[in-house]
Amino acid sequence: YFSAGDKHYLVYVHYIFWVAVAQVAILGYLNRFFPDTILASRHLITFAGAMSGIASVIFVKSFLNVKAYAPKLLKWLNLVILGDVIALLFLLFDKAVISYNMVNFVAASGSLIVLLTGLLTYKNGNKSATLFLIAWGIFLGSVIIYVLKDYGIVPYNLWTAHIVQIGASLEALLLSFALGDKINLYRKEK
């Protein structure tokens, strides 16, 4: 951010932070290193999931320049944020099960909205959407494999048990490249 001066980097770091917190919470590392603390709270997975959902939509809106390339989808992306905010309110009022289920529902529907947003911005001429779609596709694919593992459709093994972390890591790497590419496109235009 400091060398490029592009706000997309700050938004990206915010997004990656919450995705990392959610993954660390899911893997149980916070319970192991911070037992009996707010960091090990059973509600942290839900909280971090909602925050990563909010951060991902903010990143998508910024990175894909949705306002210019797909303005009709802004209201749908804002609904995803609203859904996660409502889930956080349920969590605040000790309705943890409702909150958790709502975060999962918003994540599933929000993922499809984000995919549609990426496709539409690409179709409307946003060159940065190419790497975004590849990164998002890898991440969604990893989530689908993880769910299929839970239903016994694909075998449980070390790879499928950690596929979401692998997918999230590859997504983060590709989005870093995409940000660098976007900066280079800006510089060429100027």
JSON list of C-alpha atoms in Angstrom, two decimals:
[
{"chain": "A", "resi": 1, "resn": "TYR", "atom": "CA", "xyz": [0.00, 0.00, 0.00]},
{"chain": "A", "resi": 2, "resn": "PHE", "atom": "CA", "xyz": [2.71, 2.47, 0.97]},
{"chain": "A", "resi": 3, "resn": "SER", "atom": "CA", "xyz": [4.68, 1.99, -2.25]},
{"chain": "A", "resi": 4, "resn": "ALA", "atom": "CA", "xyz": [1.70, 1.84, -4.62]},
{"chain": "A", "resi": 5, "resn": "GLY", "atom": "CA", "xyz": [-0.65, 4.15, -2.73]},
{"chain": "A", "resi": 6, "resn": "ASP", "atom": "CA", "xyz": [-3.66, 2.09, -3.82]},
{"chain": "A", "resi": 7, "resn": "LYS", "atom": "CA", "xyz": [-6.55, 1.64, -1.38]},
{"chain": "A", "resi": 8, "resn": "HIS", "atom": "CA", "xyz": [-7.26, -1.81, -2.85]},
{"chain": "A", "resi": 9, "resn": "TYR", "atom": "CA", "xyz": [-4.29, -3.13, -0.86]},
{"chain": "A", "resi": 10, "resn": "LEU", "atom": "CA", "xyz": [-5.79, -1.97, 2.45]},
{"chain": "A", "resi": 11, "resn": "VAL", "atom": "CA", "xyz": [-9.14, -3.48, 1.57]},
{"chain": "A", "resi": 12, "resn": "TYR", "atom": "CA", "xyz": [-7.36, -6.69, 0.56]},
{"chain": "A", "resi": 13, "resn": "VAL", "atom": "CA", "xyz": [-5.45, -6.89, 3.86]},
{"chain": "A", "resi": 14, "resn": "HIS", "atom": "CA", "xyz": [-8.72, -6.39, 5.75]},
{"chain": "A", "resi": 15, "resn": "TYR", "atom": "CA", "xyz": [-10.27, -9.24, 3.76]},
{"chain": "A", "resi": 16, "resn": "ILE", "atom": "CA", "xyz": [-7.29, -11.60, 4.21]},
{"chain": "A", "resi": 17, "resn": "PHE", "atom": "CA", "xyz": [-7.14, -10.85, 7.94]},
{"chain": "A", "resi": 18, "resn": "TRP", "atom": "CA", "xyz": [-10.73, -12.02, 8.54]},
{"chain": "A", "resi": 19, "resn": "VAL", "atom": "CA", "xyz": [-10.37, -15.05, 6.27]},
{"chain": "A", "resi": 20, "resn": "ALA", "atom": "CA", "xyz": [-7.24, -16.02, 8.22]},
{"chain": "A", "resi": 21, "resn": "VAL", "atom": "CA", "xyz": [-8.96, -15.54, 11.59]},
{"chain": "A", "resi": 22, "resn": "ALA", "atom": "CA", "xyz": [-11.88, -17.70, 10.41]},
{"chain": "A", "resi": 23, "resn": "GLN", "atom": "CA", "xyz": [-9.56, -20.47, 9.19]},
{"chain": "A", "resi": 24, "resn": "VAL", "atom": "CA", "xyz": [-7.46, -20.40, 12.39]},
{"chain": "A", "resi": 25, "resn": "ALA", "atom": "CA", "xyz": [-10.65, -20.57, 14.46]},
{"chain": "A", "resi": 26, "resn": "ILE", "atom": "CA", "xyz": [-12.05, -23.46, 12.40]},
{"chain": "A", "resi": 27, "resn": "LEU", "atom": "CA", "xyz": [-8.81, -25.41, 12.81]},
{"chain": "A", "resi": 28, "resn": "GLY", "atom": "CA", "xyz": [-8.97, -24.88, 16.59]},
{"chain": "A", "resi": 29, "resn": "TYR", "atom": "CA", "xyz": [-5.61, -23.17, 16.96]},
{"chain": "A", "resi": 30, "resn": "LEU", "atom": "CA", "xyz": [-7.03, -20.36, 19.06]},
{"chain": "A", "resi": 31, "resn": "ASN", "atom": "CA", "xyz": [-8.44, -22.89, 21.53]},
{"chain": "A", "resi": 32, "resn": "ARG", "atom": "CA", "xyz": [-5.04, -24.54, 21.74]},
{"chain": "A", "resi": 33, "resn": "PHE", "atom": "CA", "xyz": [-3.02, -21.36, 22.30]},
{"chain": "A", "resi": 34, "resn": "PHE", "atom": "CA", "xyz": [-5.57, -19.16, 24.09]},
{"chain": "A", "resi": 35, "resn": "PRO", "atom": "CA", "xyz": [-7.79, -21.51, 26.13]},
{"chain": "A", "resi": 36, "resn": "ASP", "atom": "CA", "xyz": [-10.62, -19.95, 28.13]},
{"chain": "A", "resi": 37, "resn": "THR", "atom": "CA", "xyz": [-10.32, -16.55, 26.44]},
{"chain": "A", "resi": 38, "resn": "ILE", "atom": "CA", "xyz": [-12.50, -14.53, 24.12]},
{"chain": "A", "resi": 39, "resn": "LEU", "atom": "CA", "xyz": [-10.17, -15.68, 21.30]},
{"chain": "A", "resi": 40, "resn": "ALA", "atom": "CA", "xyz": [-11.17, -19.28, 22.01]},
{"chain": "A", "resi": 41, "resn": "SER", "atom": "CA", "xyz": [-14.86, -18.49, 22.31]},
{"chain": "A", "resi": 42, "resn": "ARG", "atom": "CA", "xyz": [-17.19, -20.93, 20.61]},
{"chain": "A", "resi": 43, "resn": "HIS", "atom": "CA", "xyz": [-18.74, -17.92, 18.89]},
{"chain": "A", "resi": 44, "resn": "LEU", "atom": "CA", "xyz": [-15.51, -16.81, 17.22]},
{"chain": "A", "resi": 45, "resn": "ILE", "atom": "CA", "xyz": [-16.03, -19.02, 14.16]},
{"chain": "A", "resi": 46, "resn": "THR", "atom": "CA", "xyz": [-19.42, -17.42, 13.54]},
{"chain": "A", "resi": 47, "resn": "PHE", "atom": "CA", "xyz": [-18.11, -13.91, 14.22]},
{"chain": "A", "resi": 48, "resn": "ALA", "atom": "CA", "xyz": [-15.06, -14.37, 12.00]},
{"chain": "A", "resi": 49, "resn": "GLY", "atom": "CA", "xyz": [-17.20, -15.96, 9.29]},
{"chain": "A", "resi": 50, "resn": "ALA", "atom": "CA", "xyz": [-19.54, -12.97, 9.23]},
{"chain": "A", "resi": 51, "resn": "MET", "atom": "CA", "xyz": [-16.63, -10.51, 9.28]},
{"chain": "A", "resi": 52, "resn": "SER", "atom": "CA", "xyz": [-14.85, -12.32, 6.44]},
{"chain": "A", "resi": 53, "resn": "GLY", "atom": "CA", "xyz": [-18.11, -12.23, 4.47]},
{"chain": "A", "resi": 54, "resn": "ILE", "atom": "CA", "xyz": [-18.41, -8.48, 4.99]},
{"chain": "A", "resi": 55, "resn": "ALA", "atom": "CA", "xyz": [-14.74, -7.92, 4.18]},
{"chain": "A", "resi": 56, "resn": "SER", "atom": "CA", "xyz": [-14.93, -10.07, 1.05]},
{"chain": "A", "resi": 57, "resn": "VAL", "atom": "CA", "xyz": [-17.87, -8.08, -0.33]},
{"chain": "A", "resi": 58, "resn": "ILE", "atom": "CA", "xyz": [-16.08, -4.80, 0.41]},
{"chain": "A", "resi": 59, "resn": "PHE", "atom": "CA", "xyz": [-13.02, -6.16, -1.41]},
{"chain": "A", "resi": 60, "resn": "VAL", "atom": "CA", "xyz": [-15.08, -7.38, -4.38]},
{"chain": "A", "resi": 61, "resn": "LYS", "atom": "CA", "xyz": [-16.84, -4.02, -4.70]},
{"chain": "A", "resi": 62, "resn": "SER", "atom": "CA", "xyz": [-13.50, -2.20, -4.60]},
{"chain": "A", "resi": 63, "resn": "PHE", "atom": "CA", "xyz": [-11.32, -4.54, -6.66]},
{"chain": "A", "resi": 64, "resn": "LEU", "atom": "CA", "xyz": [-13.85, -5.22, -9.43]},
{"chain": "A", "resi": 65, "resn": "ASN", "atom": "CA", "xyz": [-15.02, -1.60, -9.48]},
{"chain": "A", "resi": 66, "resn": "VAL", "atom": "CA", "xyz": [-18.59, -2.85, -9.37]},
{"chain": "A", "resi": 67, "resn": "LYS", "atom": "CA", "xyz": [-19.97, 0.69, -9.39]},
{"chain": "A", "resi": 68, "resn": "ALA", "atom": "CA", "xyz": [-18.58, 1.19, -12.91]},
{"chain": "A", "resi": 69, "resn": "TYR", "atom": "CA", "xyz": [-18.82, -2.34, -14.37]},
{"chain": "A", "resi": 70, "resn": "ALA", "atom": "CA", "xyz": [-21.94, -3.86, -12.77]},
{"chain": "A", "resi": 71, "resn": "PRO", "atom": "CA", "xyz": [-23.85, -1.21, -10.82]},
{"chain": "A", "resi": 72, "resn": "LYS", "atom": "CA", "xyz": [-27.07, -3.26, -10.80]},
{"chain": "A", "resi": 73, "resn": "LEU", "atom": "CA", "xyz": [-25.36, -5.86, -8.62]},
{"chain": "A", "resi": 74, "resn": "LEU", "atom": "CA", "xyz": [-24.40, -3.34, -5.90]},
{"chain": "A", "resi": 75, "resn": "LYS", "atom": "CA", "xyz": [-27.74, -3.82, -4.13]},
{"chain": "A", "resi": 76, "resn": "TRP", "atom": "CA", "xyz": [-27.23, -7.61, -4.09]},
{"chain": "A", "resi": 77, "resn": "LEU", "atom": "CA", "xyz": [-23.74, -7.24, -2.67]},
{"chain": "A", "resi": 78, "resn": "ASN", "atom": "CA", "xyz": [-25.08, -4.83, -0.05]},
{"chain": "A", "resi": 79, "resn": "LEU", "atom": "CA", "xyz": [-27.72, -7.45, 0.87]},
{"chain": "A", "resi": 80, "resn": "VAL", "atom": "CA", "xyz": [-24.90, -9.90, 1.57]},
{"chain": "A", "resi": 81, "resn": "ILE", "atom": "CA", "xyz": [-23.33, -7.38, 3.95]},
{"chain": "A", "resi": 82, "resn": "LEU", "atom": "CA", "xyz": [-26.72, -6.75, 5.56]},
{"chain": "A", "resi": 83, "resn": "GLY", "atom": "CA", "xyz": [-27.23, -10.50, 6.04]},
{"chain": "A", "resi": 84, "resn": "ASP", "atom": "CA", "xyz": [-23.89, -10.80, 7.83]},
{"chain": "A", "resi": 85, "resn": "VAL", "atom": "CA", "xyz": [-24.65, -7.75, 9.99]},
{"chain": "A", "resi": 86, "resn": "ILE", "atom": "CA", "xyz": [-27.99, -9.31, 11.00]},
{"chain": "A", "resi": 87, "resn": "ALA", "atom": "CA", "xyz": [-26.16, -12.56, 11.80]},
{"chain": "A", "resi": 88, "resn": "LEU", "atom": "CA", "xyz": [-23.79, -10.59, 14.04]},
{"chain": "A", "resi": 89, "resn": "LEU", "atom": "CA", "xyz": [-26.78, -9.03, 15.79]},
{"chain": "A", "resi": 90, "resn": "PHE", "atom": "CA", "xyz": [-28.24, -12.49, 16.45]},
{"chain": "A", "resi": 91, "resn": "LEU", "atom": "CA", "xyz": [-24.86, -13.50, 17.89]},
{"chain": "A", "resi": 92, "resn": "LEU", "atom": "CA", "xyz": [-24.80, -10.39, 20.07]},
{"chain": "A", "resi": 93, "resn": "PHE", "atom": "CA", "xyz": [-28.23, -11.28, 21.46]},
{"chain": "A", "resi": 94, "resn": "ASP", "atom": "CA", "xyz": [-27.10, -14.84, 22.27]},
{"chain": "A", "resi": 95, "resn": "LYS", "atom": "CA", "xyz": [-28.87, -16.55, 19.37]},
{"chain": "A", "resi": 96, "resn": "ALA", "atom": "CA", "xyz": [-25.73, -18.44, 18.34]},
{"chain": "A", "resi": 97, "resn": "VAL", "atom": "CA", "xyz": [-27.40, -21.24, 16.36]},
{"chain": "A", "resi": 98, "resn": "ILE", "atom": "CA", "xyz": [-29.50, -18.82, 14.30]},
{"chain": "A", "resi": 99, "resn": "SER", "atom": "CA", "xyz": [-26.42, -16.66, 13.74]},
{"chain": "A", "resi": 100, "resn": "TYR", "atom": "CA", "xyz": [-24.26, -19.59, 12.64]},
{"chain": "A", "resi": 101, "resn": "ASN", "atom": "CA", "xyz": [-26.91, -20.89, 10.24]},
{"chain": "A", "resi": 102, "resn": "MET", "atom": "CA", "xyz": [-27.43, -17.41, 8.85]},
{"chain": "A", "resi": 103, "resn": "VAL", "atom": "CA", "xyz": [-23.69, -16.90, 8.27]},
{"chain": "A", "resi": 104, "resn": "ASN", "atom": "CA", "xyz": [-23.60, -20.20, 6.35]},
{"chain": "A", "resi": 105, "resn": "PHE", "atom": "CA", "xyz": [-26.65, -19.27, 4.26]},
{"chain": "A", "resi": 106, "resn": "VAL", "atom": "CA", "xyz": [-25.29, -15.80, 3.52]},
{"chain": "A", "resi": 107, "resn": "ALA", "atom": "CA", "xyz": [-21.90, -17.29, 2.61]},
{"chain": "A", "resi": 108, "resn": "ALA", "atom": "CA", "xyz": [-23.47, -19.75, 0.16]},
{"chain": "A", "resi": 109, "resn": "SER", "atom": "CA", "xyz": [-25.74, -17.23, -1.52]},
{"chain": "A", "resi": 110, "resn": "GLY", "atom": "CA", "xyz": [-23.12, -14.48, -1.32]},
{"chain": "A", "resi": 111, "resn": "SER", "atom": "CA", "xyz": [-20.56, -16.70, -3.04]},
{"chain": "A", "resi": 112, "resn": "LEU", "atom": "CA", "xyz": [-22.87, -17.11, -6.00]},
{"chain": "A", "resi": 113, "resn": "ILE", "atom": "CA", "xyz": [-23.55, -13.35, -6.11]},
{"chain": "A", "resi": 114, "resn": "VAL", "atom": "CA", "xyz": [-19.79, -12.66, -6.02]},
{"chain": "A", "resi": 115, "resn": "LEU", "atom": "CA", "xyz": [-19.23, -15.18, -8.82]},
{"chain": "A", "resi": 116, "resn": "LEU", "atom": "CA", "xyz": [-21.96, -13.54, -10.89]},
{"chain": "A", "resi": 117, "resn": "THR", "atom": "CA", "xyz": [-20.43, -10.13, -10.16]},
{"chain": "A", "resi": 118, "resn": "GLY", "atom": "CA", "xyz": [-17.03, -11.32, -11.35]},
{"chain": "A", "resi": 119, "resn": "LEU", "atom": "CA", "xyz": [-18.51, -12.78, -14.53]},
{"chain": "A", "resi": 120, "resn": "LEU", "atom": "CA", "xyz": [-20.55, -9.65, -15.29]},
{"chain": "A", "resi": 121, "resn": "THR", "atom": "CA", "xyz": [-17.65, -7.25, -14.67]},
{"chain": "A", "resi": 122, "resn": "TYR", "atom": "CA", "xyz": [-15.47, -9.43, -16.91]},
{"chain": "A", "resi": 123, "resn": "LYS", "atom": "CA", "xyz": [-18.14, -9.42, -19.62]},
{"chain": "A", "resi": 124, "resn": "ASN", "atom": "CA", "xyz": [-18.38, -5.63, -19.31]},
{"chain": "A", "resi": 125, "resn": "GLY", "atom": "CA", "xyz": [-14.66, -5.18, -19.95]},
{"chain": "A", "resi": 126, "resn": "ASN", "atom": "CA", "xyz": [-12.95, -5.33, -16.54]},
{"chain": "A", "resi": 127, "resn": "LYS", "atom": "CA", "xyz": [-9.63, -7.02, -17.30]},
{"chain": "A", "resi": 128, "resn": "SER", "atom": "CA", "xyz": [-8.86, -7.45, -13.59]},
{"chain": "A", "resi": 129, "resn": "ALA", "atom": "CA", "xyz": [-11.81, -9.81, -13.30]},
{"chain": "A", "resi": 130, "resn": "THR", "atom": "CA", "xyz": [-9.95, -12.62, -15.08]},
{"chain": "A", "resi": 131, "resn": "LEU", "atom": "CA", "xyz": [-7.54, -13.46, -12.24]},
{"chain": "A", "resi": 132, "resn": "PHE", "atom": "CA", "xyz": [-10.27, -12.72, -9.72]},
{"chain": "A", "resi": 133, "resn": "LEU", "atom": "CA", "xyz": [-12.55, -15.33, -11.32]},
{"chain": "A", "resi": 134, "resn": "ILE", "atom": "CA", "xyz": [-9.76, -17.91, -11.36]},
{"chain": "A", "resi": 135, "resn": "ALA", "atom": "CA", "xyz": [-8.94, -17.23, -7.69]},
{"chain": "A", "resi": 136, "resn": "TRP", "atom": "CA", "xyz": [-12.59, -17.23, -6.62]},
{"chain": "A", "resi": 137, "resn": "GLY", "atom": "CA", "xyz": [-13.25, -20.38, -8.66]},
{"chain": "A", "resi": 138, "resn": "ILE", "atom": "CA", "xyz": [-10.40, -22.22, -6.92]},
{"chain": "A", "resi": 139, "resn": "PHE", "atom": "CA", "xyz": [-11.69, -21.16, -3.51]},
{"chain": "A", "resi": 140, "resn": "LEU", "atom": "CA", "xyz": [-15.30, -22.13, -4.29]},
{"chain": "A", "resi": 141, "resn": "GLY", "atom": "CA", "xyz": [-14.10, -25.43, -5.71]},
{"chain": "A", "resi": 142, "resn": "SER", "atom": "CA", "xyz": [-12.21, -26.15, -2.50]},
{"chain": "A", "resi": 143, "resn": "VAL", "atom": "CA", "xyz": [-15.32, -25.41, -0.42]},
{"chain": "A", "resi": 144, "resn": "ILE", "atom": "CA", "xyz": [-17.43, -27.71, -2.61]},
{"chain": "A", "resi": 145, "resn": "ILE", "atom": "CA", "xyz": [-14.88, -30.54, -2.24]},
{"chain": "A", "resi": 146, "resn": "TYR", "atom": "CA", "xyz": [-14.85, -29.98, 1.54]},
{"chain": "A", "resi": 147, "resn": "VAL", "atom": "CA", "xyz": [-18.65, -30.24, 1.72]},
{"chain": "A", "resi": 148, "resn": "LEU", "atom": "CA", "xyz": [-18.66, -33.33, -0.53]},
{"chain": "A", "resi": 149, "resn": "LYS", "atom": "CA", "xyz": [-16.15, -34.89, 1.87]},
{"chain": "A", "resi": 150, "resn": "ASP", "atom": "CA", "xyz": [-18.52, -34.25, 4.77]},
{"chain": "A", "resi": 151, "resn": "TYR", "atom": "CA", "xyz": [-21.32, -36.06, 2.91]},
{"chain": "A", "resi": 152, "resn": "GLY", "atom": "CA", "xyz": [-19.08, -39.01, 2.02]},
{"chain": "A", "resi": 153, "resn": "ILE", "atom": "CA", "xyz": [-19.17, -38.31, -1.73]},
{"chain": "A", "resi": 154, "resn": "VAL", "atom": "CA", "xyz": [-15.40, -37.81, -1.90]},
{"chain": "A", "resi": 155, "resn": "PRO", "atom": "CA", "xyz": [-13.04, -39.69, 0.44]},
{"chain": "A", "resi": 156, "resn": "TYR", "atom": "CA", "xyz": [-11.82, -38.21, 3.70]},
{"chain": "A", "resi": 157, "resn": "ASN", "atom": "CA", "xyz": [-8.05, -37.83, 3.64]},
{"chain": "A", "resi": 158, "resn": "LEU", "atom": "CA", "xyz": [-5.42, -35.29, 4.58]},
{"chain": "A", "resi": 159, "resn": "TRP", "atom": "CA", "xyz": [-5.93, -33.39, 1.31]},
{"chain": "A", "resi": 160, "resn": "THR", "atom": "CA", "xyz": [-9.74, -33.15, 1.54]},
{"chain": "A", "resi": 161, "resn": "ALA", "atom": "CA", "xyz": [-9.61, -32.35, 5.26]},
{"chain": "A", "resi": 162, "resn": "HIS", "atom": "CA", "xyz": [-7.50, -29.26, 4.56]},
{"chain": "A", "resi": 163, "resn": "ILE", "atom": "CA", "xyz": [-8.79, -28.35, 1.09]},
{"chain": "A", "resi": 164, "resn": "VAL", "atom": "CA", "xyz": [-10.40, -25.10, 2.26]},
{"chain": "A", "resi": 165, "resn": "GLN", "atom": "CA", "xyz": [-7.12, -23.87, 3.70]},
{"chain": "A", "resi": 166, "resn": "ILE", "atom": "CA", "xyz": [-5.33, -24.88, 0.50]},
{"chain": "A", "resi": 167, "resn": "GLY", "atom": "CA", "xyz": [-7.98, -23.14, -1.61]},
{"chain": "A", "resi": 168, "resn": "ALA", "atom": "CA", "xyz": [-7.90, -20.01, 0.55]},
{"chain": "A", "resi": 169, "resn": "SER", "atom": "CA", "xyz": [-4.10, -19.88, 0.29]},
{"chain": "A", "resi": 170, "resn": "LEU", "atom": "CA", "xyz": [-4.15, -20.23, -3.48]},
{"chain": "A", "resi": 171, "resn": "GLU", "atom": "CA", "xyz": [-6.89, -17.62, -3.70]},
{"chain": "A", "resi": 172, "resn": "ALA", "atom": "CA", "xyz": [-4.85, -15.18, -1.58]},
{"chain": "A", "resi": 173, "resn": "LEU", "atom": "CA", "xyz": [-1.80, -15.76, -3.76]},
{"chain": "A", "resi": 174, "resn": "LEU", "atom": "CA", "xyz": [-3.71, -15.24, -7.01]},
{"chain": "A", "resi": 175, "resn": "LEU", "atom": "CA", "xyz": [-5.48, -12.15, -5.67]},
{"chain": "A", "resi": 176, "resn": "SER", "atom": "CA", "xyz": [-2.09, -10.71, -4.73]},
{"chain": "A", "resi": 177, "resn": "PHE", "atom": "CA", "xyz": [-0.99, -11.21, -8.34]},
{"chain": "A", "resi": 178, "resn": "ALA", "atom": "CA", "xyz": [-4.26, -9.69, -9.53]},
{"chain": "A", "resi": 179, "resn": "LEU", "atom": "CA", "xyz": [-3.70, -6.60, -7.38]},
{"chain": "A", "resi": 180, "resn": "GLY", "atom": "CA", "xyz": [-0.20, -6.20, -8.78]},
{"chain": "A", "resi": 181, "resn": "ASP", "atom": "CA", "xyz": [-1.55, -6.59, -12.30]},
{"chain": "A", "resi": 182, "resn": "LYS", "atom": "CA", "xyz": [-4.26, -4.00, -11.60]},
{"chain": "A", "resi": 183, "resn": "ILE", "atom": "CA", "xyz": [-1.63, -1.50, -10.42]},
{"chain": "A", "resi": 184, "resn": "ASN", "atom": "CA", "xyz": [0.40, -2.13, -13.58]},
{"chain": "A", "resi": 185, "resn": "LEU", "atom": "CA", "xyz": [-2.72, -1.50, -15.70]},
{"chain": "A", "resi": 186, "resn": "TYR", "atom": "CA", "xyz": [-3.32, 1.80, -13.88]},
{"chain": "A", "resi": 187, "resn": "ARG", "atom": "CA", "xyz": [0.28, 2.87, -14.46]},
{"chain": "A", "resi": 188, "resn": "LYS", "atom": "CA", "xyz": [0.07, 2.02, -18.17]},
{"chain": "A", "resi": 189, "resn": "GLU", "atom": "CA", "xyz": [-3.14, 4.04, -18.50]},
{"chain": "A", "resi": 190, "resn": "LYS", "atom": "CA", "xyz": [-1.51, 7.06, -16.87]}
]
